């Protein structure tokens, strides 16, 4: 084996890896280190940086109620992403895969349900701002026709503090359920046909089949989707920025928007870098927790 | 027909009722997914007054000139050109660099290989927000803010980890005996890569292209930060400028949205297999 090892010690593998590796060092790893360094400074984005030690972190963690508020909004968002999105994705996948739709309609149903995924979050945000618009919105009109809200004085879901965060989440459900659906679908297609056939012969109803066979087998996929939605939830920015920009009165200001505002509105780049470092650690922590849990569910079988 | 064996009449009736409810529910879901697209397109043909009077009604007349107007005043030609440039260049570089790296990582043995793989997996957890401020600092120092170059570089850099990982997974599935036999025949690595490996990999190339193109075409945060110059705006940014500048003109906003959405939608309908497969491949990594 030693001979092989020596003979493979040559330059060419490194040449193949080099372009990708250099890009990753320059645009991911080096900036990450830089972010940490900036977070120990006061910096307005243009002039020189002034070192302030842990001052940014002290202020952030102990003396900034706006950051606390933004973290609460972030956690609400993450919890909604994990629970609501996973359930809606599962429902869509069950519809597509388990006989609600006729065989020849499966492909077209999946194509349509996945369609919102192709839009950019900015387009989705603008579209749903229009749909939720109290004066001309599609949703407000439909709800008014159904008699669920007053026709003369329709509520402004995006402009009200108590509903803003929920209202921005609706388009996320609309767009991302199709994504989870595809993942659940591919997992369901992996379930052996014989198990399902055997259960039908034994007189198992479709509902029982879903409850006792399919759902338990899907546990690892649920874990994957929860992890993806958890990390994605911490990263959410575009749609909130387009639809409410954190308003009204900071009601929908998640940590990413707070970070962006601190940097590019208040010109506190050092402070903003500290927020990003804290956010990264929090997201990484919960991401790892989710992954651990998902490994556990895999061992379960 | 053995399906119905062992099930009572009641069971079947309950099953049928449940099935009907499920089908109605499905129809509503399909309508919800699809109708907003139709709604946007229909409303681009209506005047402000028509939209306010009844946003659900059909337009009185279909006049395509609104799209031409919006295209001109929204400077969408420039935005589309920029988005096309950013997307094609970054996707091309990602596919090239990622496949080269994955080739070496999957087919050759060399010192540091495991470490590099570990870094690539770890890099996937890094979110754009952590990189935003240091990259802004770097690009400001290099005087690159306002051109599309920093955006292209960042899309390549952040797109690489996942792409290398996807290519690596695919290349490992290709039987090593092909590579070994070409080695014995004296075929150089670059020739194996170009004339054997890449032609075998059209499926994974398609997935990576769709996944990264969708990302580059739709990305907002980096574009918002690095493209302060109107001439360098990509489509998502230009759309945003549009909505605030012409906020009172709903027709224009609907028309601009239609213009932004329709190209991708058409592309999606033609390439939907790749879209769905590409995004699944991307997701399983977490």
Coordinates of C-alpha atoms in Angstrom, one line a residue:
Chain A
X1 CA 0.0 0.0 0.0
X2 CA 2.9 2.3 0.7
X3 CA 4.0 2.2 -2.9
X4 CA 0.6 3.3 -4.1
X5 CA 0.5 6.1 -1.7
X6 CA 3.8 7.5 -2.8
X7 CA 2.9 7.2 -6.5
X8 CA -0.4 9.1 -6.0
X9 CA 1.4 12.0 -4.2
X10 CA 1.4 14.2 -7.3
X11 CA 0.3 17.7 -8.2
X12 CA -2.6 17.1 -10.5
X13 CA -5.4 16.4 -7.9
X14 CA -4.6 19.8 -6.4
X15 CA -4.9 21.5 -9.7
X16 CA -8.4 20.1 -10.2
X17 CA -9.5 21.1 -6.7
X18 CA -7.8 24.5 -6.7
X19 CA -10.4 26.7 -8.6
X20 CA -13.3 25.6 -6.4
X21 CA -11.2 25.7 -3.2
X22 CA -9.8 29.2 -3.9
X23 CA -13.2 30.6 -4.5
X24 CA -14.5 29.0 -1.3
X25 CA -11.6 30.3 0.8
X26 CA -11.9 33.8 -0.6
X27 CA -15.7 34.1 -0.5
X28 CA -16.7 31.9 2.5
X29 CA -14.0 31.1 5.0
X30 CA -12.0 34.3 4.8
X31 CA -15.2 36.5 5.1
X32 CA -16.3 34.4 8.1
X33 CA -13.1 35.2 10.0
X34 CA -13.4 38.8 8.9
X35 CA -16.9 39.0 10.2
X36 CA -15.7 37.8 13.6
X37 CA -12.9 40.4 13.6
X38 CA -15.3 43.3 12.5
X39 CA -17.6 42.4 15.3
X40 CA -15.1 43.5 17.9
X41 CA -14.9 47.0 16.4
X42 CA -16.9 50.1 15.9
X43 CA -17.1 50.8 12.2
X44 CA -19.3 53.1 10.1
X45 CA -18.6 51.2 6.9
X46 CA -16.3 53.8 5.4
X47 CA -13.6 55.1 7.8
X48 CA -11.2 53.2 10.0
X49 CA -12.3 50.7 12.6
X50 CA -12.1 51.4 16.3
X51 CA -11.5 48.3 18.5
X52 CA -14.1 48.1 21.3
X53 CA -13.5 44.6 22.6
X54 CA -16.6 42.8 23.7
X55 CA -18.7 46.0 23.9
X56 CA -20.9 45.1 20.8
X57 CA -21.7 41.7 22.3
X58 CA -22.4 43.1 25.8
X59 CA -24.8 45.7 24.3
X60 CA -26.4 43.1 22.1
X61 CA -27.0 40.5 24.7
X62 CA -27.8 42.6 27.7
X63 CA -28.8 46.1 26.7
X64 CA -30.8 45.9 23.4
X65 CA -34.5 45.3 23.7
X66 CA -34.9 45.6 19.9
X67 CA -32.6 42.7 19.4
X68 CA -34.6 40.7 22.0
X69 CA -37.8 41.5 20.1
X70 CA -36.3 40.5 16.8
X71 CA -35.1 37.2 18.3
X72 CA -38.7 36.5 19.5
X73 CA -40.0 37.2 16.0
X74 CA -37.3 35.0 14.6
X75 CA -38.2 32.1 16.8
X76 CA -41.9 32.5 16.0
X77 CA -41.0 32.4 12.3
X78 CA -38.7 29.3 12.8
X79 CA -41.4 27.4 14.8
X80 CA -44.0 28.2 12.1
X81 CA -41.5 27.0 9.4
X82 CA -40.9 23.8 11.2
X83 CA -44.5 22.9 12.1
X84 CA -46.8 24.4 9.5
X85 CA -44.6 23.9 6.4
X86 CA -43.9 20.3 7.3
X87 CA -47.6 19.5 7.7
X88 CA -48.7 21.2 4.6
X89 CA -45.9 19.5 2.6
X90 CA -47.0 16.2 3.9
X91 CA -50.6 16.8 3.1
X92 CA -49.8 17.8 -0.5
X93 CA -47.6 14.7 -0.9
X94 CA -50.3 12.4 0.4
X95 CA -52.7 13.9 -2.1
X96 CA -50.4 13.4 -5.0
X97 CA -49.1 10.0 -4.1
X98 CA -52.1 8.2 -2.5
X99 CA -54.9 7.9 -4.9
X100 CA -56.8 11.2 -4.4
X101 CA -55.9 12.2 -7.9
X102 CA -56.4 10.0 -10.9
X103 CA -53.2 8.3 -12.2
X104 CA -52.9 10.3 -15.3
X105 CA -53.5 13.5 -13.4
X106 CA -50.6 13.0 -10.9
X107 CA -47.9 14.6 -13.0
X108 CA -49.9 17.7 -13.8
X109 CA -51.1 18.1 -10.2
X110 CA -47.5 17.9 -9.0
X111 CA -46.4 20.4 -11.7
X112 CA -49.1 22.9 -10.6
X113 CA -48.5 22.5 -6.9
X114 CA -44.8 23.0 -7.4
X115 CA -45.3 26.1 -9.6
X116 CA -45.0 28.8 -6.9
X117 CA -41.4 27.5 -6.2
X118 CA -40.2 29.0 -9.4
X119 CA -41.0 32.5 -8.4
X120 CA -38.4 34.7 -6.7
X121 CA -39.2 35.7 -3.1
X122 CA -39.4 39.3 -4.3
X123 CA -42.1 38.4 -6.8
X124 CA -43.9 36.3 -4.3
X125 CA -43.7 39.2 -1.8
X126 CA -45.1 41.7 -4.3
X127 CA -47.8 39.3 -5.5
X128 CA -49.0 38.6 -2.0
X129 CA -48.8 42.3 -1.0
X130 CA -51.4 42.7 -3.7
X131 CA -53.4 39.7 -2.7
X132 CA -53.5 40.9 0.9
X133 CA -54.2 44.5 0.0
X134 CA -57.3 45.6 1.8
X135 CA -58.6 47.7 -1.2
X136 CA -58.0 45.5 -4.2
X137 CA -56.7 42.2 -2.8
X138 CA -57.8 38.8 -4.0
X139 CA -57.9 37.3 -0.6
X140 CA -59.8 40.2 1.0
X141 CA -62.3 40.2 -1.8
X142 CA -62.8 36.4 -1.5
X143 CA -63.1 36.6 2.3
X144 CA -65.6 39.4 2.0
X145 CA -67.7 37.5 -0.6
X146 CA -67.8 34.5 1.8
X147 CA -68.9 36.9 4.5
X148 CA -65.9 36.2 6.8
X149 CA -64.8 39.9 7.0
X150 CA -66.6 43.2 6.6
X151 CA -66.9 44.3 3.0
X152 CA -66.9 48.0 3.8
X153 CA -64.0 48.1 6.2
X154 CA -61.7 45.2 5.3
X155 CA -58.8 44.4 7.7
X156 CA -55.2 45.3 6.6
X157 CA -53.4 42.1 7.6
X158 CA -50.0 43.4 6.7
X159 CA -50.4 46.8 8.3
X160 CA -51.6 45.5 11.7
X161 CA -49.0 44.7 14.3
X162 CA -50.7 41.6 15.6
X163 CA -51.2 39.9 12.2
X164 CA -48.2 41.2 10.2
X165 CA -45.9 38.3 10.9
X166 CA -48.6 35.7 10.2
X167 CA -49.7 37.5 7.1
X168 CA -46.1 37.4 5.7
X169 CA -45.9 33.7 6.5
X170 CA -49.0 32.8 4.3
X171 CA -47.0 33.3 1.0
X172 CA -44.2 31.2 2.4
X173 CA -46.7 28.4 2.9
X174 CA -48.0 29.0 -0.6
X175 CA -44.5 28.9 -2.1
X176 CA -42.6 26.3 0.0
X177 CA -45.2 23.6 0.5
X178 CA -44.5 22.4 -3.0
X179 CA -40.9 22.0 -2.2
X180 CA -41.5 19.8 0.8
X181 CA -44.1 17.9 -1.2
X182 CA -41.5 16.8 -3.7
X183 CA -39.2 15.6 -1.0
X184 CA -42.0 13.6 0.7
X185 CA -43.1 12.3 -2.7
X186 CA -39.7 10.8 -3.5
X187 CA -39.6 9.2 0.0
X188 CA -43.1 7.7 -0.5
X189 CA -42.1 6.3 -3.8
X190 CA -39.4 4.5 -2.0
X191 CA -41.9 2.6 0.2
X192 CA -42.0 -1.0 -1.1
X193 CA -45.2 -1.7 -3.0
X194 CA -45.6 -5.2 -1.4
X195 CA -46.2 -3.7 2.1
X196 CA -49.0 -1.5 0.8
X197 CA -50.6 -4.3 -1.2
X198 CA -50.4 -6.7 1.7
X199 CA -52.1 -4.2 4.0
X200 CA -54.9 -3.8 1.4
X201 CA -55.5 -7.5 1.2
X202 CA -55.7 -7.6 5.0
X203 CA -58.6 -5.1 4.7
X204 CA -56.7 -2.1 5.9
X205 CA -58.5 1.2 5.1
X206 CA -56.6 3.9 3.3
X207 CA -56.6 6.1 6.4
X208 CA -55.2 3.2 8.6
X209 CA -52.6 2.6 5.9
X210 CA -51.5 6.2 6.1
X211 CA -51.5 6.3 9.9
X212 CA -49.8 3.0 10.7
X213 CA -47.6 2.3 7.7
X214 CA -46.7 5.4 5.7
X215 CA -46.3 8.0 8.5
X216 CA -43.9 5.9 10.6
X217 CA -41.8 5.0 7.5
X218 CA -41.6 8.7 6.7
X219 CA -40.0 9.7 10.0
X220 CA -36.5 10.2 8.6
X221 CA -37.9 12.4 5.8
X222 CA -39.8 14.5 8.4
X223 CA -36.5 14.9 10.3
X224 CA -34.7 16.1 7.1
X225 CA -37.4 18.6 6.3
X226 CA -37.6 19.9 9.8
X227 CA -33.8 20.5 9.6
X228 CA -34.0 22.3 6.3
X229 CA -37.0 24.4 7.4
X230 CA -35.3 25.3 10.7
X231 CA -32.1 26.6 9.0
X232 CA -34.2 28.2 6.3
X233 CA -36.3 29.9 8.9
X234 CA -33.3 31.5 10.6
X235 CA -32.2 32.8 7.2
X236 CA -35.5 34.3 6.1
X237 CA -35.0 37.9 4.8
X238 CA -36.2 38.7 1.3
X239 CA -39.9 38.2 1.7
X240 CA -40.1 40.1 5.0
X241 CA -38.0 42.9 3.7
X242 CA -40.2 43.3 0.6
X243 CA -43.6 42.9 2.3
X244 CA -43.2 44.8 5.5
X245 CA -39.5 45.8 5.9
X246 CA -39.9 44.7 9.5
X247 CA -42.9 46.9 10.2
X248 CA -45.4 47.9 11.4
X249 CA -43.7 49.2 14.6
X250 CA -41.1 46.4 14.4
X251 CA -43.8 43.7 14.6
X252 CA -42.3 41.6 11.9
X253 CA -38.6 42.5 12.4
X254 CA -36.7 39.3 12.5
X255 CA -33.0 39.3 13.4
X256 CA -31.8 39.2 9.8
X257 CA -33.7 42.4 9.0
X258 CA -32.5 44.0 12.2
X259 CA -28.9 43.1 11.2
X260 CA -29.4 44.6 7.8
X261 CA -30.9 47.8 9.2
X262 CA -28.1 48.2 11.8
X263 CA -25.5 48.0 8.9
X264 CA -27.1 49.8 6.0
X265 CA -29.5 52.2 7.8
X266 CA -27.7 53.1 11.1
X267 CA -24.2 52.5 9.6
X268 CA -23.2 50.4 12.7
X269 CA -21.3 47.8 10.8
X270 CA -19.4 46.4 13.8
X271 CA -22.6 46.0 15.8
X272 CA -24.3 44.4 12.8
X273 CA -21.4 41.9 12.4
X274 CA -21.9 41.0 16.0
X275 CA -25.5 40.2 15.3
X276 CA -24.6 38.1 12.4
X277 CA -22.1 36.1 14.4
X278 CA -24.7 35.5 17.2
X279 CA -27.3 34.5 14.6
X280 CA -24.9 32.1 12.9
X281 CA -24.1 30.4 16.3
X282 CA -27.8 30.2 17.1
X283 CA -28.8 28.8 13.7
X284 CA -25.8 26.4 13.7
X285 CA -26.8 25.2 17.2
X286 CA -30.4 24.5 16.3
X287 CA -29.3 23.0 12.9
X288 CA -27.1 20.6 14.7
X289 CA -29.8 19.7 17.2
X290 CA -32.2 19.0 14.4
X291 CA -29.6 16.8 12.6
X292 CA -29.0 14.9 15.8
X293 CA -32.7 14.3 16.3
X294 CA -32.9 13.1 12.7
X295 CA -30.1 10.7 13.2
X296 CA -32.0 9.3 16.2
X297 CA -35.1 8.7 14.2
X298 CA -33.0 6.8 11.6
X299 CA -31.6 4.6 14.3
X300 CA -35.2 4.0 15.4
X301 CA -35.7 1.7 12.4
Chain B
X1 CA -60.9 -6.1 -7.6
X2 CA -59.4 -7.9 -4.6
X3 CA -59.1 -4.5 -3.1
X4 CA -62.7 -4.5 -1.8
X5 CA -62.5 -7.9 -0.2
X6 CA -63.0 -8.0 3.6
X7 CA -64.4 -4.5 3.7
X8 CA -68.0 -3.9 4.8
X9 CA -70.5 -1.8 2.8
X10 CA -70.3 1.0 5.4
X11 CA -66.5 1.1 5.1
X12 CA -66.8 1.6 1.3
X13 CA -69.4 4.3 1.7
X14 CA -67.4 6.2 4.3
X15 CA -64.4 5.7 2.0
X16 CA -66.2 7.2 -0.9
X17 CA -67.4 10.2 1.1
X18 CA -63.9 10.8 2.4
X19 CA -62.6 10.5 -1.1
X20 CA -65.0 13.1 -2.4
X21 CA -64.1 15.5 0.3
X22 CA -60.4 14.9 -0.4
X23 CA -60.9 15.6 -4.1
X24 CA -62.8 18.8 -3.5
X25 CA -60.0 19.9 -1.1
X26 CA -57.4 19.0 -3.8
X27 CA -59.2 21.0 -6.4
X28 CA -59.2 24.0 -4.0
X29 CA -55.5 23.6 -3.4
X30 CA -54.7 23.4 -7.1
X31 CA -56.8 26.6 -7.6
X32 CA -54.9 28.3 -4.8
X33 CA -51.5 27.4 -6.4
X34 CA -52.5 28.4 -9.9
X35 CA -55.0 31.2 -9.7
X36 CA -52.7 33.9 -8.4
X37 CA -50.7 33.7 -11.6
X38 CA -53.8 34.1 -13.7
X39 CA -55.0 36.9 -11.5
X40 CA -51.7 38.9 -12.0
X41 CA -51.8 38.5 -15.8
X42 CA -55.5 39.4 -16.0
X43 CA -55.1 42.5 -13.9
X44 CA -52.2 43.8 -16.1
X45 CA -54.9 44.4 -18.8
X46 CA -57.2 46.4 -16.5
X47 CA -57.1 50.1 -15.7
X48 CA -56.7 51.3 -12.2
X49 CA -60.4 52.0 -12.0
X50 CA -61.3 48.6 -13.2
X51 CA -59.0 47.0 -10.7
X52 CA -60.5 48.9 -7.8
X53 CA -64.1 48.4 -9.0
X54 CA -63.7 44.6 -9.0
X55 CA -60.3 42.9 -8.8
X56 CA -61.8 39.6 -9.7
X57 CA -63.6 40.5 -12.9
X58 CA -62.2 39.8 -16.3
X59 CA -60.6 42.7 -18.2
X60 CA -62.8 44.7 -20.6
X61 CA -60.2 44.6 -23.3
X62 CA -56.9 42.9 -23.9
X63 CA -54.2 45.4 -24.8
X64 CA -50.7 44.2 -24.9
X65 CA -49.1 47.7 -25.2
X66 CA -49.0 47.9 -21.4
X67 CA -46.2 45.4 -21.4
X68 CA -44.2 47.5 -23.8
X69 CA -44.7 50.6 -21.7
X70 CA -43.7 48.8 -18.5
X71 CA -40.7 47.2 -20.2
X72 CA -39.5 50.7 -21.2
X73 CA -40.2 52.8 -18.1
X74 CA -39.1 50.0 -15.8
X75 CA -35.8 49.8 -17.7
X76 CA -36.4 46.0 -17.7
X77 CA -34.2 45.4 -20.7
X78 CA -31.1 46.4 -18.7
X79 CA -32.3 44.3 -15.7
X80 CA -33.0 41.3 -17.8
X81 CA -29.6 41.6 -19.5
X82 CA -27.9 41.9 -16.1
X83 CA -29.8 38.9 -14.7
X84 CA -28.9 36.8 -17.7
X85 CA -25.2 37.7 -17.5
X86 CA -25.1 37.1 -13.8
X87 CA -26.9 33.8 -14.1
X88 CA -25.1 32.3 -17.1
X89 CA -21.6 33.3 -15.9
X90 CA -22.1 32.1 -12.4
X91 CA -23.8 28.8 -13.4
X92 CA -21.1 28.1 -16.0
X93 CA -18.3 28.6 -13.5
X94 CA -20.0 26.7 -10.8
X95 CA -20.6 23.6 -13.0
X96 CA -17.0 23.7 -14.3
X97 CA -15.2 24.3 -11.0
X98 CA -17.4 22.0 -9.0
X99 CA -17.2 19.1 -11.4
X100 CA -13.4 19.4 -11.6
X101 CA -13.0 19.4 -7.9
X102 CA -15.5 16.6 -7.4
X103 CA -13.6 14.6 -10.0
X104 CA -10.4 14.8 -8.1
X105 CA -12.1 14.2 -4.8
X106 CA -14.0 11.1 -6.0
X107 CA -11.5 9.5 -8.3
X108 CA -8.0 10.3 -6.9
X109 CA -6.3 9.7 -3.6
X110 CA -4.2 12.6 -2.3
X111 CA -3.2 14.1 1.0
X112 CA -5.8 16.5 2.5
X113 CA -8.7 15.0 0.6
X114 CA -10.8 14.2 3.7
X115 CA -10.1 17.7 5.2
X116 CA -11.2 19.4 2.0
X117 CA -14.4 17.3 1.9
X118 CA -15.1 18.2 5.5
X119 CA -14.7 21.9 4.7
X120 CA -17.1 21.6 1.8
X121 CA -19.8 19.9 3.9
X122 CA -19.3 22.5 6.7
X123 CA -19.5 25.4 4.3
X124 CA -23.0 24.5 3.5
X125 CA -24.2 25.6 6.9
X126 CA -22.8 29.1 6.5
X127 CA -25.6 31.6 5.7
X128 CA -25.3 34.6 3.4
X129 CA -25.9 37.0 6.2
X130 CA -22.6 36.2 8.0
X131 CA -20.8 36.9 4.8
X132 CA -22.6 40.1 3.9
X133 CA -20.7 42.7 5.9
X134 CA -17.2 41.4 5.4
X135 CA -17.8 41.0 1.7
X136 CA -19.2 44.5 1.5
X137 CA -16.0 45.7 3.2
X138 CA -13.8 43.8 0.8
X139 CA -15.7 44.9 -2.3
X140 CA -15.8 48.5 -1.1
X141 CA -12.0 48.5 -0.6
X142 CA -11.6 47.0 -4.1
X143 CA -14.0 49.7 -5.4
X144 CA -16.3 47.1 -7.0
X145 CA -19.6 48.1 -5.4
X146 CA -22.1 49.0 -8.1
X147 CA -20.9 46.6 -10.8
X148 CA -22.3 43.1 -11.3
X149 CA -18.8 41.5 -10.8
X150 CA -19.0 41.1 -7.0
X151 CA -22.4 39.5 -7.3
X152 CA -21.2 37.0 -9.8
X153 CA -18.2 36.1 -7.6
X154 CA -20.4 35.7 -4.5
X155 CA -22.9 33.5 -6.3
X156 CA -20.0 31.3 -7.5
X157 CA -18.4 31.1 -4.1
X158 CA -21.6 30.4 -2.2
X159 CA -23.0 28.0 -4.8
X160 CA -19.8 25.8 -4.9
X161 CA -20.1 23.8 -1.7
X162 CA -23.4 22.3 -2.4
X163 CA -22.6 21.7 -6.1
X164 CA -19.2 20.1 -5.3
X165 CA -21.1 17.8 -2.9
X166 CA -23.8 16.9 -5.4
X167 CA -21.2 16.1 -8.1
X168 CA -19.1 14.2 -5.7
X169 CA -22.0 12.0 -4.7
X170 CA -22.8 11.3 -8.3
X171 CA -19.2 10.6 -9.4
X172 CA -18.8 8.1 -6.6
X173 CA -21.6 6.1 -8.0
X174 CA -19.8 5.7 -11.3
X175 CA -17.9 2.4 -11.3
X176 CA -14.2 3.0 -10.8
X177 CA -13.3 0.2 -13.3
X178 CA -13.9 2.6 -16.2
X179 CA -11.4 5.1 -14.8
X180 CA -8.9 2.4 -14.0
X181 CA -9.0 0.9 -17.4
X182 CA -8.6 4.2 -19.2
X183 CA -5.6 4.8 -16.9
X184 CA -4.0 1.5 -18.0
X185 CA -4.6 2.5 -21.6
X186 CA -2.7 5.7 -20.9
X187 CA -5.6 8.1 -21.1
X188 CA -4.8 11.4 -19.4
X189 CA -7.1 12.6 -16.6
X190 CA -8.3 15.6 -18.5
X191 CA -9.4 13.5 -21.4
X192 CA -11.3 11.1 -19.1
X193 CA -13.0 14.1 -17.5
X194 CA -14.0 15.7 -20.7
X195 CA -14.9 12.8 -23.0
X196 CA -16.1 10.1 -20.5
X197 CA -17.1 11.5 -17.1
X198 CA -18.9 14.7 -18.2
X199 CA -21.0 13.0 -20.9
X200 CA -22.0 10.3 -18.3
X201 CA -23.2 13.0 -15.9
X202 CA -25.9 14.9 -17.8
X203 CA -28.5 14.2 -15.1
X204 CA -26.5 15.8 -12.3
X205 CA -25.3 18.6 -14.5
X206 CA -29.0 19.4 -15.2
X207 CA -29.9 19.4 -11.6
X208 CA -27.0 21.7 -10.6
X209 CA -27.7 24.0 -13.5
X210 CA -31.4 24.4 -12.6
X211 CA -30.8 24.7 -8.9
X212 CA -28.1 27.4 -9.2
X213 CA -29.8 29.2 -12.0
X214 CA -32.9 29.6 -10.0
X215 CA -30.9 30.8 -7.1
X216 CA -28.9 33.3 -9.2
X217 CA -32.0 34.6 -11.0
X218 CA -33.9 35.1 -7.8
X219 CA -31.3 36.2 -5.3
X220 CA -32.0 39.4 -3.4
X221 CA -29.9 40.1 -0.4
X222 CA -26.4 40.3 -2.0
X223 CA -27.8 42.0 -5.1
X224 CA -29.5 44.6 -2.9
X225 CA -26.2 45.3 -1.1
X226 CA -23.7 45.2 -3.9
X227 CA -25.7 46.7 -6.8
X228 CA -26.3 50.2 -5.7
X229 CA -26.1 51.5 -9.3
X230 CA -29.4 51.4 -11.2
X231 CA -27.6 50.3 -14.4
X232 CA -26.4 47.1 -12.6
X233 CA -29.8 46.1 -11.2
X234 CA -31.0 42.5 -11.6
X235 CA -34.7 41.7 -12.2
X236 CA -35.7 41.2 -8.5
X237 CA -34.2 44.6 -7.6
X238 CA -35.7 46.4 -10.6
X239 CA -39.1 45.0 -9.6
X240 CA -38.7 46.4 -6.2
X241 CA -37.7 49.9 -7.5
X242 CA -40.8 49.6 -9.7
X243 CA -43.2 48.9 -6.9
X244 CA -42.2 51.9 -4.9
X245 CA -41.8 54.3 -7.8
X246 CA -45.1 53.5 -9.4
X247 CA -47.0 52.5 -6.3
X248 CA -50.1 54.4 -7.4
X249 CA -50.2 52.7 -10.8
X250 CA -51.5 49.2 -10.1
X251 CA -51.8 48.2 -13.7
X252 CA -48.0 48.8 -14.2
X253 CA -47.2 46.8 -11.1
X254 CA -49.3 43.9 -12.2
X255 CA -47.8 44.1 -15.7
X256 CA -44.2 44.2 -14.3
X257 CA -44.9 41.2 -12.2
X258 CA -46.2 39.3 -15.2
X259 CA -43.1 40.1 -17.1
X260 CA -40.9 38.9 -14.3
X261 CA -42.8 35.7 -13.7
X262 CA -43.7 34.5 -17.2
X263 CA -40.2 33.6 -18.6
X264 CA -39.4 31.4 -15.6
X265 CA -42.9 29.9 -15.7
X266 CA -42.6 28.9 -19.4
X267 CA -39.1 27.5 -18.7
X268 CA -40.5 25.6 -15.8
X269 CA -43.3 24.0 -17.9
X270 CA -40.8 22.8 -20.4
X271 CA -38.1 21.6 -18.0
X272 CA -40.2 20.7 -15.0
X273 CA -38.6 17.3 -14.5
X274 CA -35.2 18.9 -14.0
X275 CA -36.7 21.6 -11.7
X276 CA -38.2 19.1 -9.4
X277 CA -35.3 16.7 -9.4
X278 CA -32.7 19.5 -9.0
X279 CA -34.4 20.9 -6.0
X280 CA -34.8 17.5 -4.3
X281 CA -31.1 16.7 -4.8
X282 CA -30.3 20.0 -3.2
X283 CA -32.6 19.6 -0.2
X284 CA -31.5 16.2 1.0
X285 CA -28.2 17.6 2.1
X286 CA -29.8 19.9 4.7

